[in-house]
mmCIF file of C-alpha atoms and ligand atoms in Angstrom:
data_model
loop_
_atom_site.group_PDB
_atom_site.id
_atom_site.type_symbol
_atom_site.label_atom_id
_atom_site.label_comp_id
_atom_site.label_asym_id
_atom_site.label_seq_id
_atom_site.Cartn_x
_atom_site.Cartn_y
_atom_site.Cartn_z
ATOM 1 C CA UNK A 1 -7.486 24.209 19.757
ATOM 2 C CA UNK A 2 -8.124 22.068 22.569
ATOM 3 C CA UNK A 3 -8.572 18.254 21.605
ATOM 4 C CA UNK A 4 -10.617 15.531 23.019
ATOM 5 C CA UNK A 5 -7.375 12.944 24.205
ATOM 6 C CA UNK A 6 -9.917 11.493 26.140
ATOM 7 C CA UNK A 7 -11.765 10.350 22.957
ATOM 8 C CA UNK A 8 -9.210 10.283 21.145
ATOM 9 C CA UNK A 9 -7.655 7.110 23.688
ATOM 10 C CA UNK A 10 -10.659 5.946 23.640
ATOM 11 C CA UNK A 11 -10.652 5.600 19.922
ATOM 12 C CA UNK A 12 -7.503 3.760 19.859
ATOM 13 C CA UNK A 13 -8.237 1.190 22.509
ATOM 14 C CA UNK A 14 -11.477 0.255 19.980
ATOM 15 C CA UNK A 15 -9.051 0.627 17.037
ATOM 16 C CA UNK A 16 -6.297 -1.860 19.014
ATOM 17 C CA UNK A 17 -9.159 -4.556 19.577
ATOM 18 C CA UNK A 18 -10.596 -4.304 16.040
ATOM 19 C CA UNK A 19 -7.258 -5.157 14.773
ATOM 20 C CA UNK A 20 -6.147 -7.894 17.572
ATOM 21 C CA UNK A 21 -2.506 -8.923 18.015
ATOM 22 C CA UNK A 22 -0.844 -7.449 14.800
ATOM 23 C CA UNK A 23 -0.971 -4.863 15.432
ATOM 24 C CA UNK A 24 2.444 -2.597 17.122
ATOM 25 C CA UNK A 25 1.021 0.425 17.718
ATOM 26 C CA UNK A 26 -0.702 3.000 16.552
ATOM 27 C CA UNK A 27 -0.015 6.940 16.573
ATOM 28 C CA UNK A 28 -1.544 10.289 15.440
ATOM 29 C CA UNK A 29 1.153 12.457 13.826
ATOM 30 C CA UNK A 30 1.298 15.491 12.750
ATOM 31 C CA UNK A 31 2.247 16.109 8.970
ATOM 32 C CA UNK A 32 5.810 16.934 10.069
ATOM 33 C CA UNK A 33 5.869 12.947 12.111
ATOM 34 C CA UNK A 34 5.853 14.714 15.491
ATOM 35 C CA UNK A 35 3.034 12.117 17.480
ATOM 36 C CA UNK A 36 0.265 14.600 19.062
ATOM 37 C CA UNK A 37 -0.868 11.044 20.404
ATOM 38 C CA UNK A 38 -0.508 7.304 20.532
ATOM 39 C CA UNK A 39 -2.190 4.140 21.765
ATOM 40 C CA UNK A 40 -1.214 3.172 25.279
ATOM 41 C CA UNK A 41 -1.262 -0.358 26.815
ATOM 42 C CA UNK A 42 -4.639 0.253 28.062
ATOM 43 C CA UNK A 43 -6.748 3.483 28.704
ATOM 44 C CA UNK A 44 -5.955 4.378 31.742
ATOM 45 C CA UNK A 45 -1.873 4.195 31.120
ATOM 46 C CA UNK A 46 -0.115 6.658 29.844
ATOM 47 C CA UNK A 47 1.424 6.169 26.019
ATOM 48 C CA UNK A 48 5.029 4.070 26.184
ATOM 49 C CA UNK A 49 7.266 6.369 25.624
ATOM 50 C CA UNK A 50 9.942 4.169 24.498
ATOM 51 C CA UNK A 51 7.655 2.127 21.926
ATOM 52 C CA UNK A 52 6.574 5.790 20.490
ATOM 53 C CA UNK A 53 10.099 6.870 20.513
ATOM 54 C CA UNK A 54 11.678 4.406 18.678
ATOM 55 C CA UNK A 55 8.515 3.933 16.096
ATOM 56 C CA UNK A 56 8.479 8.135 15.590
ATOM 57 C CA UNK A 57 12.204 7.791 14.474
ATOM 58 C CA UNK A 58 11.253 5.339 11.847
ATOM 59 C CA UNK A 59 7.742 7.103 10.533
ATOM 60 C CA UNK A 60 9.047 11.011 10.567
ATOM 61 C CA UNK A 61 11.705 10.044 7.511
ATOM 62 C CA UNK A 62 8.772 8.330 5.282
ATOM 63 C CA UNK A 63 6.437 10.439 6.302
ATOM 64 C CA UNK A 64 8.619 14.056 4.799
ATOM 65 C CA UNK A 65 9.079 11.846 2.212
ATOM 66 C CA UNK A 66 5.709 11.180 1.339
ATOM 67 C CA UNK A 67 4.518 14.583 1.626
ATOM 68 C CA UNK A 68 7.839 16.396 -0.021
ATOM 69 C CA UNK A 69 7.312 14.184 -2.898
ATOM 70 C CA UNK A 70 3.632 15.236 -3.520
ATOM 71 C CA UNK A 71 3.498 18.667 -3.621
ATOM 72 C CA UNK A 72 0.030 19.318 -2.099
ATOM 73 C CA UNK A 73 0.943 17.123 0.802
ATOM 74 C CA UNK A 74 -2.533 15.392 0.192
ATOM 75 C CA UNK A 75 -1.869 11.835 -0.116
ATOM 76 C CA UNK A 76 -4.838 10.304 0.869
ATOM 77 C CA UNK A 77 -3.511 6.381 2.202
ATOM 78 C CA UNK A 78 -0.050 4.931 1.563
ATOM 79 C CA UNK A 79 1.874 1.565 2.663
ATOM 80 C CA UNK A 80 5.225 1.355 3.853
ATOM 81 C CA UNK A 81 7.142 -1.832 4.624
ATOM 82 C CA UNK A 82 10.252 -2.092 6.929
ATOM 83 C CA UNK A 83 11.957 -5.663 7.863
ATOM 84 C CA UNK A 84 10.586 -5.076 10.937
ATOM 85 C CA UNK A 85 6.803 -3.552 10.581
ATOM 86 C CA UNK A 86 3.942 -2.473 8.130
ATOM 87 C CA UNK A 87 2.980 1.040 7.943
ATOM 88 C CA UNK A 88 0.125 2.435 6.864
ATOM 89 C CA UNK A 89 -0.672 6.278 6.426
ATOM 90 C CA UNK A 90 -3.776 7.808 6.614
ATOM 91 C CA UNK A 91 -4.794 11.213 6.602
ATOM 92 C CA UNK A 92 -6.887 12.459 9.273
ATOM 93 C CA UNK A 93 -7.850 15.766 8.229
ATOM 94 C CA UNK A 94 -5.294 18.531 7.256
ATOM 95 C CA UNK A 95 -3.332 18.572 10.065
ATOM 96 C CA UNK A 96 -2.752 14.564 10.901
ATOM 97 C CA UNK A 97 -2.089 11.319 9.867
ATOM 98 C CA UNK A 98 -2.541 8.545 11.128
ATOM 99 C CA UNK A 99 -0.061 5.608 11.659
ATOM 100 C CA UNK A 100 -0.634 2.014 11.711
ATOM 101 C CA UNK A 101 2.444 -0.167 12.822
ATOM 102 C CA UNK A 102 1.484 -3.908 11.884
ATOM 103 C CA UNK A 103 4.010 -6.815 12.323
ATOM 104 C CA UNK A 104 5.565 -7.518 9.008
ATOM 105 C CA UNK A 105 3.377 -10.954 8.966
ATOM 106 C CA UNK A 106 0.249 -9.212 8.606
ATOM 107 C CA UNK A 107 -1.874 -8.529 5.953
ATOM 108 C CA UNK A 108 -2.809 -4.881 5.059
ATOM 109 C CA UNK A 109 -5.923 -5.442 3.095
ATOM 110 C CA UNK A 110 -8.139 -6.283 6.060
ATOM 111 C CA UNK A 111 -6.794 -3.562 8.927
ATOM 112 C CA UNK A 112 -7.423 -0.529 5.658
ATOM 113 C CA UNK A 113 -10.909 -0.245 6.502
ATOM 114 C CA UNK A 114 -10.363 0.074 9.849
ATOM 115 C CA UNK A 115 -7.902 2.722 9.337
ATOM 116 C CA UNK A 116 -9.161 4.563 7.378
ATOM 117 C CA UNK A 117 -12.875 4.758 9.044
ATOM 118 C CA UNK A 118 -10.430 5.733 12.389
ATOM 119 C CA UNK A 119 -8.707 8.240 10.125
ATOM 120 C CA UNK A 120 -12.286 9.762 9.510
ATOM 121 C CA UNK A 121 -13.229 9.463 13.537
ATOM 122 C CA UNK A 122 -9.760 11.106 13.980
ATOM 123 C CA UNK A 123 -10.115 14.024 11.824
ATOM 124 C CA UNK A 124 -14.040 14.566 13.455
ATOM 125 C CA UNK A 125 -12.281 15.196 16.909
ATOM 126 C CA UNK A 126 -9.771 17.302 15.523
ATOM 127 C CA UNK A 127 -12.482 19.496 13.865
ATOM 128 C CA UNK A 128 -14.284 19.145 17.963
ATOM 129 C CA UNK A 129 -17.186 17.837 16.095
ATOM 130 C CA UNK A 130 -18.725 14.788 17.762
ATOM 131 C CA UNK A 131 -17.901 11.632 16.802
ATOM 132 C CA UNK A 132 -18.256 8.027 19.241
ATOM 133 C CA UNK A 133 -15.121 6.437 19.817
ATOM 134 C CA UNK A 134 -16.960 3.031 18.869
ATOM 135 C CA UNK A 135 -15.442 1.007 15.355
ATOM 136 C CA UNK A 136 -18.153 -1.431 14.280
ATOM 137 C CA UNK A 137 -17.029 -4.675 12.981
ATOM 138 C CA UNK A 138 -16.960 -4.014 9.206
ATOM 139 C CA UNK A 139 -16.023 -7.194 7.603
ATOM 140 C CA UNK A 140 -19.195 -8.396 6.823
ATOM 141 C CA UNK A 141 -20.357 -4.917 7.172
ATOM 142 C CA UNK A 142 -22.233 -3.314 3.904
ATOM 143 C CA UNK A 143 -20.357 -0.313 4.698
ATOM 144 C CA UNK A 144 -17.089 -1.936 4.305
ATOM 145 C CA UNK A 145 -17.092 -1.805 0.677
ATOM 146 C CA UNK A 146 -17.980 1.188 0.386
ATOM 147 C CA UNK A 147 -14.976 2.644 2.342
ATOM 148 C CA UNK A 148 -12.798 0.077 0.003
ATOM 149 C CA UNK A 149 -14.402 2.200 -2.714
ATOM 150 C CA UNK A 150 -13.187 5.254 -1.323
ATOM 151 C CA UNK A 151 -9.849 3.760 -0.644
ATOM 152 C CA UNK A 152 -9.387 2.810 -3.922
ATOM 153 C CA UNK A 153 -9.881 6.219 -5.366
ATOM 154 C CA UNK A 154 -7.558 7.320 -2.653
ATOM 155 C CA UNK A 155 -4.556 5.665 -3.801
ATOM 156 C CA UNK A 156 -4.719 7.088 -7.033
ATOM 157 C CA UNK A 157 -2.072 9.276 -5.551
ATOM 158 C CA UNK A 158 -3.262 13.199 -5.935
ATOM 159 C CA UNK A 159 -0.245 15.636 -7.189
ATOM 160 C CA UNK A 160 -1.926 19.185 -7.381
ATOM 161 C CA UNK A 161 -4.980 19.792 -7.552
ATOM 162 C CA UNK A 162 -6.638 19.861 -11.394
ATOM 163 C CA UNK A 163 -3.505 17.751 -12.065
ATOM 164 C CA UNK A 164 -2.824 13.979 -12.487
ATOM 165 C CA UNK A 165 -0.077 11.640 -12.338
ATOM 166 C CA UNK A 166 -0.255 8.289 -13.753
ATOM 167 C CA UNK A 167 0.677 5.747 -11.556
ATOM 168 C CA UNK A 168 3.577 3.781 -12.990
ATOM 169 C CA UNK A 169 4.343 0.006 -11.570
ATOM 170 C CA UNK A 170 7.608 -2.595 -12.880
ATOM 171 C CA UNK A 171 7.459 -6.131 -13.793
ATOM 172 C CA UNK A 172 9.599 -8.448 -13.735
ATOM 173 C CA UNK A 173 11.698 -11.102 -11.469
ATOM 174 C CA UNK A 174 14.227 -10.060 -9.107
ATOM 175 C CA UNK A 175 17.385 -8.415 -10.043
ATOM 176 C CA UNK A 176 16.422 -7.864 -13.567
ATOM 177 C CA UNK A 177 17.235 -3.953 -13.292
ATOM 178 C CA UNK A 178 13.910 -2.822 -12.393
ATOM 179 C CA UNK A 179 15.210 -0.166 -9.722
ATOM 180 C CA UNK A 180 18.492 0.862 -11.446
ATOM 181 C CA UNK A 181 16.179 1.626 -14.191
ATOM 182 C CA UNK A 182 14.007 3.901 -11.985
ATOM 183 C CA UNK A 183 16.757 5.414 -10.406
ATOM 184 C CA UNK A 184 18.618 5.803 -13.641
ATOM 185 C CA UNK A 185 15.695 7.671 -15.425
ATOM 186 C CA UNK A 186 14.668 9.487 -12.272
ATOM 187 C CA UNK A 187 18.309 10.570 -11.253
ATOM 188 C CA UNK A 188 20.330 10.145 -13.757
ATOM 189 C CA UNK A 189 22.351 7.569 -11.630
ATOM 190 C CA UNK A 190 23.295 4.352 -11.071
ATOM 191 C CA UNK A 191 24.522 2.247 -8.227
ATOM 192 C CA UNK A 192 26.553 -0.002 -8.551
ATOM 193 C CA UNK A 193 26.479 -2.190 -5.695
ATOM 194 C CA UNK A 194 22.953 -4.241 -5.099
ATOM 195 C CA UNK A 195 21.012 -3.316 -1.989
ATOM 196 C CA UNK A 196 17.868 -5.230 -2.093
ATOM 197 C CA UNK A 197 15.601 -2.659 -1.087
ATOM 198 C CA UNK A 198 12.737 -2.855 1.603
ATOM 199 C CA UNK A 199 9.460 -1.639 1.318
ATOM 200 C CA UNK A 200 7.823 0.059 -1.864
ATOM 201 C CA UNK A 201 9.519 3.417 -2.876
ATOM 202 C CA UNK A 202 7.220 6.111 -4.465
ATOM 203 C CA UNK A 203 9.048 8.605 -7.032
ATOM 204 C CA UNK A 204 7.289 11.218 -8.942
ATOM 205 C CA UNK A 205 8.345 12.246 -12.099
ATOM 206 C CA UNK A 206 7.910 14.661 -14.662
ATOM 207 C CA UNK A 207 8.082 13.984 -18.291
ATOM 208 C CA UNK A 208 9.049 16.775 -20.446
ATOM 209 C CA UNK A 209 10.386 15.820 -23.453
ATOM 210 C CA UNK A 210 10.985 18.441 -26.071
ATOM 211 C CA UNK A 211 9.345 16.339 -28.763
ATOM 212 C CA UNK A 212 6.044 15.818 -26.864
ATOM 213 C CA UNK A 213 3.551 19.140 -26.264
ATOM 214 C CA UNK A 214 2.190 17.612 -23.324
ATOM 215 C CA UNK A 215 4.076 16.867 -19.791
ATOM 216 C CA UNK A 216 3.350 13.562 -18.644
ATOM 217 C CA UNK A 217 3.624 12.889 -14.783
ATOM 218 C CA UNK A 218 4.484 9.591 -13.770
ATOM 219 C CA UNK A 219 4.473 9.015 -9.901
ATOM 220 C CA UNK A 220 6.515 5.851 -10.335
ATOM 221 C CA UNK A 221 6.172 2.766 -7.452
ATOM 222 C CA UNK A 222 8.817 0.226 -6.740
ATOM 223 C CA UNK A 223 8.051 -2.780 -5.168
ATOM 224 C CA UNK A 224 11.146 -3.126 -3.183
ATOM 225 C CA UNK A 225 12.420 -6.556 -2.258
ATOM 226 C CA UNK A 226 10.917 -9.105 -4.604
ATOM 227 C CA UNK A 227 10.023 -11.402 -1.888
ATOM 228 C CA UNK A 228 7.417 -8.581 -0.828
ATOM 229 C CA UNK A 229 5.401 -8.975 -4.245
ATOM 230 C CA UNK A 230 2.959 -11.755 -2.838
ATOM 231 C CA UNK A 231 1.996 -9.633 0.003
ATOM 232 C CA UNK A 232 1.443 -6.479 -1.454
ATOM 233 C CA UNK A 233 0.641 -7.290 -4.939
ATOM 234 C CA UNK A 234 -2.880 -6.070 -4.720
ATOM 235 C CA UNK A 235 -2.560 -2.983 -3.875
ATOM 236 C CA UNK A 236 0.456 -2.311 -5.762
ATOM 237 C CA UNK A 237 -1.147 -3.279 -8.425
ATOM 238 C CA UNK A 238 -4.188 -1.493 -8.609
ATOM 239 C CA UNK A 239 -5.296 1.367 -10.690
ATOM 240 C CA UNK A 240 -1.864 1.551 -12.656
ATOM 241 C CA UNK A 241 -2.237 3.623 -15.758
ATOM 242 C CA UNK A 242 1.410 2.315 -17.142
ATOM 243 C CA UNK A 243 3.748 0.138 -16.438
ATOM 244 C CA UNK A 244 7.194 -1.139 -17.539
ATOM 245 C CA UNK A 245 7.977 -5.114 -17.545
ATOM 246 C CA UNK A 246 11.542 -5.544 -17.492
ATOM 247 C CA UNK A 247 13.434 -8.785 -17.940
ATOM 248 C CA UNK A 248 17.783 -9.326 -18.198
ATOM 249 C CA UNK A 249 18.387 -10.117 -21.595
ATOM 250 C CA UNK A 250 21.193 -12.104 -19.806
ATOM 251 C CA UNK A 251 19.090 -14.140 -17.940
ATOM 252 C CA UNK A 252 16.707 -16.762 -19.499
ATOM 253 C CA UNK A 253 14.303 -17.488 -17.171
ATOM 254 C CA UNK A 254 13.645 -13.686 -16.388
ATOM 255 C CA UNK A 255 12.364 -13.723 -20.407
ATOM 256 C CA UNK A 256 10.232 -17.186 -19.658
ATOM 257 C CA UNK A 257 8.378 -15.155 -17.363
ATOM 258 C CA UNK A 258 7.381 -12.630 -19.123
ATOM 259 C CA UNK A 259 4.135 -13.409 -19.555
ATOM 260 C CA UNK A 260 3.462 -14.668 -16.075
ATOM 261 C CA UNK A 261 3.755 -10.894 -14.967
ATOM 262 C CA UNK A 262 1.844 -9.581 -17.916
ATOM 263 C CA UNK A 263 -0.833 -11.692 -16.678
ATOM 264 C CA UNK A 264 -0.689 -10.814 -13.280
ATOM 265 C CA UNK A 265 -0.544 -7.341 -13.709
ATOM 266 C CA UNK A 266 -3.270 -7.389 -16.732
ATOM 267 C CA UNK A 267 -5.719 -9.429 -13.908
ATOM 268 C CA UNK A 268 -5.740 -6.208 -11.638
ATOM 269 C CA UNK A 269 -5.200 -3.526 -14.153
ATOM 270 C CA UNK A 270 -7.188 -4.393 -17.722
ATOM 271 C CA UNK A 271 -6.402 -0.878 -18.390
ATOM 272 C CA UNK A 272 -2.693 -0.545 -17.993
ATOM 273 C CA UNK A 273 -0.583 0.345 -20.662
ATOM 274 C CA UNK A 274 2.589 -1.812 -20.597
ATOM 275 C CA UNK A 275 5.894 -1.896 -22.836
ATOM 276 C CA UNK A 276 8.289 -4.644 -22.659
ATOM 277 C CA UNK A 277 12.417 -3.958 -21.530
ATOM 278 C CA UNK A 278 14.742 -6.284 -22.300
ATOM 279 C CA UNK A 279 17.789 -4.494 -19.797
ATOM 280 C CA UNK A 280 21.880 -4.855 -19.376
ATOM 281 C CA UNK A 281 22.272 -5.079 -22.906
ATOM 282 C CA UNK A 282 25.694 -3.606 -22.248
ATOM 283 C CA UNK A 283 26.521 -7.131 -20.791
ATOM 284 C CA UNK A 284 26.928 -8.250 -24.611
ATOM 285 C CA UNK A 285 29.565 -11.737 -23.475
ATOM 286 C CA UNK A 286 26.241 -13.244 -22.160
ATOM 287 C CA UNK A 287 23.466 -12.210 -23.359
ATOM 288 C CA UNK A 288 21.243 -15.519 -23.518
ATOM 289 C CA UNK A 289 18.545 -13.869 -25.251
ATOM 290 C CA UNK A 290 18.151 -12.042 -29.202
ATOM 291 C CA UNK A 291 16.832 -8.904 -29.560
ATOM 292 C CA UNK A 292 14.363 -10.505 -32.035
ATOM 293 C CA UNK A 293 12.667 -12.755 -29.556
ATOM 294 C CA UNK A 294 12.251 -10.096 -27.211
ATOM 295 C CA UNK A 295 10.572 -8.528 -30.578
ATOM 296 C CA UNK A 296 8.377 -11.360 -31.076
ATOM 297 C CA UNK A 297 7.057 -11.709 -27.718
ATOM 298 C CA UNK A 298 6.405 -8.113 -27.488
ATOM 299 C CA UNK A 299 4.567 -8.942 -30.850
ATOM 300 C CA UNK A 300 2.544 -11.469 -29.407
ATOM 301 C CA UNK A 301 1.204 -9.378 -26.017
ATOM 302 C CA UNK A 302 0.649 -6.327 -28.075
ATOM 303 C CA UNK A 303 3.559 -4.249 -26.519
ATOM 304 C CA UNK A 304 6.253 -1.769 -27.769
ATOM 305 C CA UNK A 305 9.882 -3.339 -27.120
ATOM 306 C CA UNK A 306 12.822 -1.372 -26.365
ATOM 307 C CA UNK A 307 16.370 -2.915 -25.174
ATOM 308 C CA UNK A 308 18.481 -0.573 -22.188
ATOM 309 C CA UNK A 309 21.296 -0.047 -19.924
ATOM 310 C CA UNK A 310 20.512 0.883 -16.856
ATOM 311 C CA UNK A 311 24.213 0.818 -16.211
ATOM 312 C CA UNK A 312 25.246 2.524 -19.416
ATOM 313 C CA UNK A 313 21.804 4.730 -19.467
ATOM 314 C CA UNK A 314 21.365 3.934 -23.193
ATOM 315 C CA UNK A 315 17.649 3.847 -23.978
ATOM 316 C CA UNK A 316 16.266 4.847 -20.649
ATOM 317 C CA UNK A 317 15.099 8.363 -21.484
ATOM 318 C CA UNK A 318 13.454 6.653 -24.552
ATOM 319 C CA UNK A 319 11.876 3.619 -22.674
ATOM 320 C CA UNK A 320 9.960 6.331 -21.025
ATOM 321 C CA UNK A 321 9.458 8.385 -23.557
ATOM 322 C CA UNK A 322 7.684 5.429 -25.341
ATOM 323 C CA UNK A 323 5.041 5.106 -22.262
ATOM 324 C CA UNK A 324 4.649 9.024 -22.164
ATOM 325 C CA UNK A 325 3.413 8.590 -26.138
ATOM 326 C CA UNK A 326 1.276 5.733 -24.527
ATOM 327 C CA UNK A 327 0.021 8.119 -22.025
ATOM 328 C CA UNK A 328 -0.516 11.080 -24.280
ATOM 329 C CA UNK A 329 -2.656 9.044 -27.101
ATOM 330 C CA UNK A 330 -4.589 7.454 -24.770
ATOM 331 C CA UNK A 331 -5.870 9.883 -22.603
ATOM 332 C CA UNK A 332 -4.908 13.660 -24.191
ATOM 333 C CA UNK A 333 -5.774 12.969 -27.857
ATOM 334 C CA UNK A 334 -9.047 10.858 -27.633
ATOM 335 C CA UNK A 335 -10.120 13.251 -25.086
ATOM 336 C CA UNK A 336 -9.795 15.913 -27.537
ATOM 337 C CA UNK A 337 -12.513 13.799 -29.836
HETATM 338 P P1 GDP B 401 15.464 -5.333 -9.465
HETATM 339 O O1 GDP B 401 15.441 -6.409 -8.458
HETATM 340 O O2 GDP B 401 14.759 -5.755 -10.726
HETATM 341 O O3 GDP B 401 14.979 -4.026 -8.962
HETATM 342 O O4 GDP B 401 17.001 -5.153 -9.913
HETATM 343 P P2 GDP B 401 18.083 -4.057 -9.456
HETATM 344 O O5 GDP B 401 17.822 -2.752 -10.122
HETATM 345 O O6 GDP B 401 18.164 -4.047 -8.008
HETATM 346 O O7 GDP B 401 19.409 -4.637 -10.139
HETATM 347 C C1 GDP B 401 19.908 -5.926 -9.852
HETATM 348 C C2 GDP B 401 21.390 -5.985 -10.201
HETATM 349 O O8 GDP B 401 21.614 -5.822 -11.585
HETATM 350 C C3 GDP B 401 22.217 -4.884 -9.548
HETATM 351 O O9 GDP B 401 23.452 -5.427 -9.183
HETATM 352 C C4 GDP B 401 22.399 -3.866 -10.627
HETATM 353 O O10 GDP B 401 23.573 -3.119 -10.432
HETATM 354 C C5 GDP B 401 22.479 -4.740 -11.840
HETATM 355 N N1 GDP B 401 22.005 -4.066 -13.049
HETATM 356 C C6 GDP B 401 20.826 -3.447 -13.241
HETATM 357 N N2 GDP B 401 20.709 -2.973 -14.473
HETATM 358 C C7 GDP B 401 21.858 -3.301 -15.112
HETATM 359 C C8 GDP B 401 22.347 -3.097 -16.438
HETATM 360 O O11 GDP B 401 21.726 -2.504 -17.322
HETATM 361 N N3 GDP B 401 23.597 -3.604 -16.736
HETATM 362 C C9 GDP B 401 24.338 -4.261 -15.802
HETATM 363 N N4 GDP B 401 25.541 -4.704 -16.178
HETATM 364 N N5 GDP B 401 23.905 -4.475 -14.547
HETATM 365 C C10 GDP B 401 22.680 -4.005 -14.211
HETATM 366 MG MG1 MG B 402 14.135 -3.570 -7.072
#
């Protein structure tokens, strides 16, 4: 196969000015994070090796992630924050993906449709169809939302094909448990030291509990590092079919805003089904808030309440059990009607 690099530069110098100053770089990978190519300072440079190197060692470890963890290796578009930079992946055909490195100021919602349309222009030359290296201005484009359209549906994260997950998002203010209860229910562990994580982490899960028939598949998104929320709220938000909000039952304020993040999460996802966690029960000496007003809220927004430990594990399996039953009645049984 004998590629176009030519084009292919040529695409990334458009791609470079269509974005401006946030952006790092940007680099063609293939799906094993090897870069086939990446932008250069200008077109007629070759690529900076030591910008490429150092990036590469950063995207090859999320990029086996993301495509270990979905079994196809089709993920369509996915975000990944460092301290340091924004990713975002897009697939460019079978073989590639496409890497945007943004400054960790930037927003992601304008530079997708850029992206993504590059992705496309990317995959074309790949394929040695022709394609023109030019990226129209697509802000107040009419084809902008349409490609928004399309990247919506993308991010409904694809497992195997003729298969869905439902996308699962948490809650709830910081420290409240929302990752040890992930990791608890996903690995059966728990850490006991607090690393405030970076980025959001994307865990797929399979729910197979003897009572139900049906499996339920949760791919499961943690917004790591609360301080990250703001910034990527949107599209964390978006097309979530359940989702857990969590609050400490040792920690007052966590409860008070409750219904903030019901709210919030309600605003982008009408659908969503939701249950309410009241976690670290097993911290009984200060617990500053009863079981039954934790009940009564739960009352109030229409949820199911359960209490946990994400440090003891008790009620984990069930907390996710009750969303499963969610899952099940609302799209197995009245699909059967
Ligand atoms: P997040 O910010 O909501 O994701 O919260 P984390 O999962 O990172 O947990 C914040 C802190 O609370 C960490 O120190 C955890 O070890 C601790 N923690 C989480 N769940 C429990 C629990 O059920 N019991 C106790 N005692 N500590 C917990
Ligand atoms: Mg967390």
């Amino acid at each position: 196969m004998s590629i176009d690099t030519k084009k292919l530069q040529a695409l990334l110098q458009w791609y470079k000015q269509s974005i401006g100053e946030n952006l790092v770089t940007a680099l063609i990978v293939n799906r094993e994070g090897l870069v086939i190519d990446a932008l250069s300072k200008n077109a007629e440079e070759s690529v900076d090796e030591e910008i490429v190197g150092g990036v590469s060692a950063l995207v090859e470890p999320v990029l086996t992630r993301i495509t270990k963890e979905f079994s196809s290796g089709s993920f369509g578009t996915g975000t990944f924050d460092t301290e340091e930079y924004r990713f975002i992946f897009c697939e460019a055909g079978p073989e590639a993906v496409f890497v945007t490195i943004l400054k960790a100021i930037a927003g992601v919602d304008p530079v997708f449709p850029y992206a993504y349309l590059t992705a496309e222009k990317i995959a074309r030359i790949f394929d040695g169809r022709t394609v023109s290296p030019v990226i129209p201005k697509l802000i107040s484009d009419s084809n902008a939302e349409n490609i928004e359209r399309k990247i919506e549906k993308l991010q409904k994260v694809k497992v195997q094909s003729g298969e869905y997950a439902f996308k699962l998002i948490l809650g709830g203010d910081g420290a409240v448990g929302k990752t040890s209860l992930v990791h608890r229910f996903v690995e059966n562990t728990f850490a006991k030291d607090y690393k405030s994580t970076i980025g959001t982490s994307i865990m797929k899960k399979e729910c197979n509990f003897k009572e139900l028939e049906s499996a339920v598949r949760f791919v499961i998104w943690d917004l790591a590092g609360q301080s990250q929320f703001q910034r990527v709220r949107k599209s964390y938000l978006a097309n979530a079919e359940a989702g857990i909000l969590v609050y400490d039952v040792t920690n007052r304020k966590s409860f008070e805003n409750i219904k903030n993040w019901h709210n919030e999460i309600k605003k982008v996802s009408p659908n969503i089904s939701l249950i309410l966690v009241g976690n670290k029960i097993d911290l009984k000496e200060d617990r500053a808030v009863k079981s039954q007003e934790g009940n009564t809220i739960a009352d109030n927004l229409g949820l199911s309440y359960i209490e946990t430990s994400a440090k003891t594990g008790e009620n984990i399996n069930d907390a996710f059990k009750m969303l499963a039953l969610l899952m099940i009645k609302k799209y197995f049984i009245t699909e059967e009607v």
